[in-house]
CSV table of C-alpha atoms in Angstrom, one decimal:
chain,number,residue,atom,x,y,z
P,1,MET,CA,61.3,211.2,-123.0
P,2,SER,CA,57.6,211.0,-123.7
P,3,PHE,CA,56.0,209.4,-126.8
P,4,PRO,CA,52.5,208.6,-127.9
P,5,SER,CA,50.7,206.0,-125.9
P,6,TRP,CA,49.8,203.9,-129.0
P,7,LEU,CA,53.5,203.3,-129.5
P,8,THR,CA,53.6,201.4,-126.3
P,9,TRP,CA,51.9,198.5,-128.1
P,10,ALA,CA,55.3,197.8,-129.7
P,11,LEU,CA,56.7,197.4,-126.1
P,12,LEU,CA,54.0,194.8,-125.2
P,13,PRO,CA,56.5,192.0,-124.7
P,14,VAL,CA,58.4,194.2,-122.2
P,15,TYR,CA,55.2,194.9,-120.4
P,16,ILE,CA,54.3,191.2,-120.2
P,17,PHE,CA,57.7,190.1,-119.0
P,18,GLU,CA,58.0,192.9,-116.4
P,19,GLY,CA,54.4,192.5,-115.4
P,20,LEU,CA,54.7,188.8,-114.8
P,21,ARG,CA,57.9,189.4,-112.8
P,22,ALA,CA,56.2,192.1,-110.7
P,23,ARG,CA,53.3,189.8,-110.0
P,24,ALA,CA,55.5,186.9,-109.0
P,25,ASN,CA,57.3,189.1,-106.5
P,26,SER,CA,54.3,191.0,-105.2
P,27,LEU,CA,52.6,190.5,-101.8
P,28,ARG,CA,48.9,189.8,-101.9
P,29,LEU,CA,47.3,192.0,-99.2
P,30,SER,CA,43.7,191.9,-98.0
P,31,PRO,CA,41.2,194.8,-97.8
P,32,ALA,CA,41.1,196.6,-94.4
P,33,PRO,CA,38.8,195.3,-91.7
P,34,GLY,CA,36.3,197.7,-90.2
P,35,PRO,CA,33.1,199.6,-91.2
P,36,GLN,CA,32.5,200.9,-94.7
P,37,PHE,CA,30.5,203.9,-93.4
P,38,GLY,CA,30.6,206.3,-90.6
P,39,ALA,CA,30.2,209.9,-89.4
P,40,VAL,CA,32.3,212.8,-88.2
P,41,PRO,CA,30.6,215.3,-85.9
P,42,GLY,CA,30.3,219.0,-86.7
P,43,GLN,CA,27.9,222.0,-86.9
P,44,GLY,CA,25.7,223.1,-89.7
P,45,GLN,CA,24.6,221.3,-92.9
P,46,LEU,CA,25.6,217.7,-93.4
P,47,ILE,CA,28.2,216.8,-96.0
P,48,ASN,CA,27.3,213.3,-97.3
P,49,LEU,CA,30.4,211.8,-98.9
P,50,LEU,CA,30.6,208.8,-101.1
P,51,VAL,CA,34.0,207.5,-102.2
P,52,VAL,CA,33.9,204.9,-104.9
P,53,GLY,CA,36.5,203.0,-106.8
P,54,ASP,CA,39.4,200.5,-106.6
P,55,SER,CA,41.5,198.9,-103.9
P,56,SER,CA,42.6,202.3,-102.5
P,57,VAL,CA,38.9,202.7,-101.4
P,58,ALA,CA,38.8,199.2,-100.1
P,59,GLY,CA,41.8,199.9,-97.9
P,60,VAL,CA,43.9,197.1,-99.2
P,61,GLY,CA,47.0,196.6,-97.0
P,62,LEU,CA,45.7,198.7,-94.1
P,63,ASP,CA,45.0,197.5,-90.5
P,64,HIS,CA,41.6,199.3,-90.3
P,65,THR,CA,39.3,201.3,-92.5
P,66,THR,CA,39.8,204.4,-90.2
P,67,ASN,CA,43.2,204.6,-91.9
P,68,GLY,CA,41.6,204.4,-95.3
P,69,LEU,CA,41.1,207.1,-98.0
P,70,THR,CA,37.4,207.6,-97.3
P,71,CYS,CA,37.5,208.0,-93.5
P,72,LYS,CA,40.5,210.3,-93.8
P,73,MET,CA,38.8,212.4,-96.5
P,74,ALA,CA,35.7,212.7,-94.3
P,75,HIS,CA,37.8,214.0,-91.4
P,76,LYS,CA,39.6,216.4,-93.6
P,77,MET,CA,36.3,217.8,-94.9
P,78,ALA,CA,35.0,218.2,-91.4
P,79,GLU,CA,38.2,219.9,-90.4
P,80,VAL,CA,38.1,222.6,-93.2
P,81,SER,CA,34.3,223.1,-93.1
P,82,GLY,CA,33.4,222.6,-89.4
P,83,ARG,CA,30.4,220.6,-90.7
P,84,PRO,CA,29.3,217.1,-89.9
P,85,VAL,CA,30.3,214.6,-92.5
P,86,LYS,CA,28.6,211.2,-93.2
P,87,TRP,CA,30.8,208.9,-95.2
P,88,ARG,CA,30.4,205.7,-97.3
P,89,ALA,CA,33.2,203.7,-99.0
P,90,ALA,CA,32.5,201.5,-102.0
P,91,GLY,CA,35.8,200.1,-103.0
P,92,ASN,CA,36.7,196.8,-104.8
P,93,ASN,CA,40.1,195.3,-105.2
P,94,SER,CA,41.4,195.4,-108.8
P,95,ALA,CA,38.3,197.2,-110.1
P,96,THR,CA,38.4,199.0,-113.4
P,97,SER,CA,36.2,201.9,-114.5
P,98,SER,CA,33.8,199.7,-116.4
P,99,GLN,CA,33.4,197.3,-113.5
P,100,ILE,CA,32.6,200.1,-111.1
P,101,ARG,CA,30.1,201.4,-113.7
P,102,ASP,CA,28.4,198.1,-114.3
P,103,VAL,CA,28.6,196.3,-111.0
P,104,VAL,CA,29.1,198.8,-108.1
P,105,VAL,CA,27.0,201.8,-109.1
P,106,PRO,CA,23.8,199.9,-109.9
P,107,ASN,CA,24.0,198.3,-106.4
P,108,LEU,CA,24.6,201.4,-104.4
P,109,PRO,CA,21.6,202.8,-102.5
P,110,HIS,CA,19.8,205.9,-103.6
P,111,ALA,CA,21.0,208.5,-101.1
P,112,ASP,CA,21.4,212.3,-101.0
P,113,TYR,CA,25.1,212.4,-101.5
P,114,THR,CA,26.6,215.9,-101.7
P,115,HIS,CA,30.1,214.9,-102.7
P,116,ILE,CA,31.4,211.9,-104.6
P,117,TYR,CA,35.1,211.1,-105.0
P,118,ILE,CA,36.2,208.6,-107.6
P,119,SER,CA,39.4,206.7,-107.2
P,120,ILE,CA,39.9,204.8,-110.5
P,121,GLY,CA,42.3,204.4,-113.4
P,122,PHE,CA,45.3,202.5,-112.0
P,123,ASN,CA,43.8,199.1,-112.9
P,124,ASP,CA,42.8,200.4,-116.3
P,125,LEU,CA,46.4,201.5,-116.7
P,126,LYS,CA,48.1,198.3,-115.5
P,127,ASN,CA,45.6,196.2,-117.5
P,128,PHE,CA,46.8,198.0,-120.7
P,129,ARG,CA,43.3,199.1,-121.6
P,130,SER,CA,43.1,201.1,-124.8
P,131,GLY,CA,42.3,204.8,-124.9
P,132,LYS,CA,38.9,203.9,-126.4
P,133,ALA,CA,38.1,201.5,-123.6
P,134,TRP,CA,39.1,204.0,-120.9
P,135,LYS,CA,37.1,206.7,-122.5
P,136,LYS,CA,34.0,204.5,-122.6
P,137,GLY,CA,34.4,203.0,-119.1
P,138,PHE,CA,35.3,206.2,-117.3
P,139,GLY,CA,33.0,208.5,-119.3
P,140,GLU,CA,30.0,206.2,-118.7
P,141,LEU,CA,30.9,205.9,-115.0
P,142,ILE,CA,30.6,209.7,-114.7
P,143,TYR,CA,27.2,209.5,-116.5
P,144,ALA,CA,26.0,206.7,-114.2
P,145,LEU,CA,27.0,208.6,-111.0
P,146,ARG,CA,25.6,211.9,-112.4
P,147,SER,CA,22.3,210.2,-113.2
P,148,LYS,CA,21.9,208.4,-109.9
P,149,TYR,CA,23.1,211.3,-107.7
P,150,PRO,CA,22.2,214.5,-109.7
P,151,HIS,CA,22.9,216.9,-106.8
P,152,ALA,CA,26.3,215.6,-105.9
P,153,ARG,CA,29.7,217.2,-106.8
P,154,ILE,CA,31.8,214.6,-108.5
P,155,TYR,CA,35.6,214.6,-108.3
P,156,TRP,CA,38.4,212.5,-109.8
P,157,SER,CA,42.2,212.7,-109.4
P,158,ASN,CA,44.8,212.4,-112.1
P,159,LEU,CA,47.0,209.4,-111.7
P,160,MET,CA,50.5,209.6,-110.3
P,161,SER,CA,53.4,208.3,-112.4
P,162,PRO,CA,54.0,204.5,-112.3
P,163,MET,CA,57.7,205.4,-112.1
P,164,ASN,CA,57.1,206.4,-108.5
P,165,VAL,CA,55.4,203.2,-107.5
P,166,PRO,CA,58.0,201.1,-105.6
P,167,ALA,CA,56.7,197.7,-106.7
P,168,LEU,CA,57.0,198.5,-110.4
P,169,SER,CA,60.3,198.1,-112.1
P,170,TRP,CA,61.8,201.0,-114.1
P,171,GLY,CA,61.1,199.2,-117.3
P,172,LEU,CA,57.4,198.5,-116.5
P,173,GLY,CA,57.0,202.1,-115.3
P,174,ALA,CA,58.6,203.5,-118.5
P,175,VAL,CA,56.2,201.4,-120.6
P,176,LEU,CA,53.1,202.5,-118.6
P,177,GLU,CA,54.0,206.2,-118.3
P,178,PRO,CA,52.8,207.3,-121.7
P,179,ARG,CA,49.6,205.5,-121.1
P,180,ARG,CA,49.2,207.2,-117.8
P,181,GLN,CA,49.5,210.5,-119.6
P,182,MET,CA,46.8,209.4,-122.0
P,183,ILE,CA,44.5,208.3,-119.1
P,184,ASN,CA,45.0,211.7,-117.4
P,185,ARG,CA,44.4,213.7,-120.6
P,186,VAL,CA,41.3,211.8,-121.6
P,187,GLY,CA,40.0,211.6,-118.0
P,188,THR,CA,40.4,215.4,-117.4
P,189,GLN,CA,38.6,216.1,-120.7
P,190,LEU,CA,35.7,213.8,-119.8
P,191,CYS,CA,35.4,215.5,-116.4
P,192,HIS,CA,35.1,218.9,-118.1
P,193,GLU,CA,32.5,217.6,-120.6
P,194,ARG,CA,30.4,215.5,-118.2
P,195,GLY,CA,30.1,217.6,-115.1
P,196,ALA,CA,32.9,216.3,-112.9
P,197,ILE,CA,35.9,218.0,-111.5
P,198,ALA,CA,39.4,216.9,-112.3
P,199,ILE,CA,42.1,217.3,-109.6
P,200,SER,CA,45.8,217.5,-110.2
P,201,VAL,CA,48.3,214.6,-109.5
P,202,THR,CA,49.1,214.2,-105.8
P,203,PRO,CA,52.8,215.2,-105.6
P,204,GLY,CA,55.5,214.0,-103.3
P,205,ILE,CA,54.3,210.6,-102.2
P,206,THR,CA,57.6,208.7,-101.4
P,207,ALA,CA,58.2,205.0,-100.7
P,208,GLU,CA,57.2,205.5,-97.0
P,209,GLY,CA,53.7,206.4,-98.3
P,210,PHE,CA,53.1,202.9,-99.5
P,211,CYS,CA,52.2,199.6,-97.8
P,212,GLU,CA,54.7,196.7,-97.7
P,213,ASP,CA,53.5,195.5,-101.1
P,214,GLY,CA,54.8,198.7,-102.7
P,215,ILE,CA,51.5,199.3,-104.5
P,216,HIS,CA,48.8,200.4,-102.1
P,217,ALA,CA,48.8,203.6,-100.0
P,218,ALA,CA,49.8,203.4,-96.4
P,219,PRO,CA,48.1,205.6,-93.8
P,220,ILE,CA,50.6,208.4,-94.3
P,221,GLY,CA,50.2,208.1,-98.0
P,222,ASN,CA,46.4,208.3,-97.7
P,223,GLN,CA,46.7,211.4,-95.5
P,224,HIS,CA,49.0,213.1,-98.0
P,225,TRP,CA,46.6,212.2,-100.8
P,226,VAL,CA,43.6,213.6,-98.9
P,227,ASP,CA,45.4,216.8,-97.9
P,228,HIS,CA,46.3,217.5,-101.5
P,229,VAL,CA,42.8,216.8,-102.8
P,230,ILE,CA,40.9,218.9,-100.2
P,231,ASN,CA,43.4,221.7,-100.1
P,232,GLU,CA,43.2,222.0,-103.9
P,233,LEU,CA,39.4,222.0,-103.9
P,234,VAL,CA,39.4,224.7,-101.2
P,235,GLU,CA,41.9,226.9,-103.1
P,236,ARG,CA,39.8,226.5,-106.3
P,237,ASP,CA,36.6,227.1,-104.4
P,238,LEU,CA,35.2,223.8,-105.6
P,239,LEU,CA,34.4,222.0,-102.4
P,240,GLY,CA,30.8,223.4,-102.4
P,241,LEU,CA,30.6,224.7,-98.9
P,242,GLU,CA,28.2,227.5,-99.6
P,243,ASP,CA,24.9,227.5,-97.7
P,244,GLN,CA,22.3,225.4,-99.4
P,245,ASN,CA,19.7,228.1,-99.1
P,246,GLU,CA,22.0,230.5,-100.9
P,247,VAL,CA,22.4,227.9,-103.7
P,248,GLU,CA,18.7,227.5,-104.0
P,249,ASP,CA,18.2,231.3,-104.1
P,250,LYS,CA,20.8,231.6,-106.8
P,251,GLN,CA,19.2,228.8,-108.8
P,252,HIS,CA,15.8,230.5,-108.4
P,253,GLN,CA,17.2,233.8,-109.6
P,254,MET,CA,18.7,232.1,-112.7
P,255,ASP,CA,15.5,230.2,-113.4
P,256,SER,CA,13.5,233.5,-113.2
P,257,ALA,CA,15.9,235.3,-115.5
P,258,LEU,CA,15.4,232.6,-118.3
C-alpha cells in the first residue's frame, strides 16, 4: 500500500534502525579500476557521451570500467547507430544531486558533448532528503548541465524500487518506497520543465544483477540497465541520431519563419 512520502517521517526510527543494521552488514567495495574515458569505433558523425552521477558511474564493485555503465552505454549506442562513440565517465561514490551540481559539474571540461546521461537519486533517497531538497539539487543540476553543454541531449532514469535491492531489508525498503515515488514524480516533472528527458524504471533486475554487496550493479545488471535505456530512447525517437546538417537546416527554417 502506498502513502504520501511526508508520512514516512513518522517511520524515521524504523529507517534509522534498519539503516544502521544494513550499514553494519554491508560490504564496502571500491570503484572499478580502469580508464574513465574511451572510444568505440564506427562510421559517420561522432556521438560524444558523458555519463555523470553516483557510484553506479564510478563502477563500484566491478573488476574494470569496461564492465561499467558508461562503457556499456557507449557500446550500445554504437551498436544501434553504427556511429563512433567517445565516452567519459564522471562518477563519485555516495554522491547526491547537489554534490554533483556543486563539485563535479564545475570541474568537468568544456567539451562538445552530444549526449549526457545522469545516474542520480539513490543517495538522495537513502539519505532521506526532503522533496524540497531533491527538487533544488536535481533541478539545479539539470540547469548546470544545460548551461555548460547547451547542445547536448540530457537523460535521467527513474529509480527502481528499494524493495528490489537485495541488501535492503523489507522494512527499510517499505519506508523508502513512498520517497522513491516522490523522487521519480518530482524528477520526471523537472525533466519536462528544464529540457531533459525522463526514462522509465528499468524493469526485471534480479539479485544476479547486483554485485556481492547487494547494492551496486554487476556487469549483467549494467547491461540490462543500458539495454532498457537505449531501447526506450530508440522506440521514442529520442536518441537524436538524425544527421546534424538536417538539424541545422530545420533550425534555420524555424528561425526564418519567426
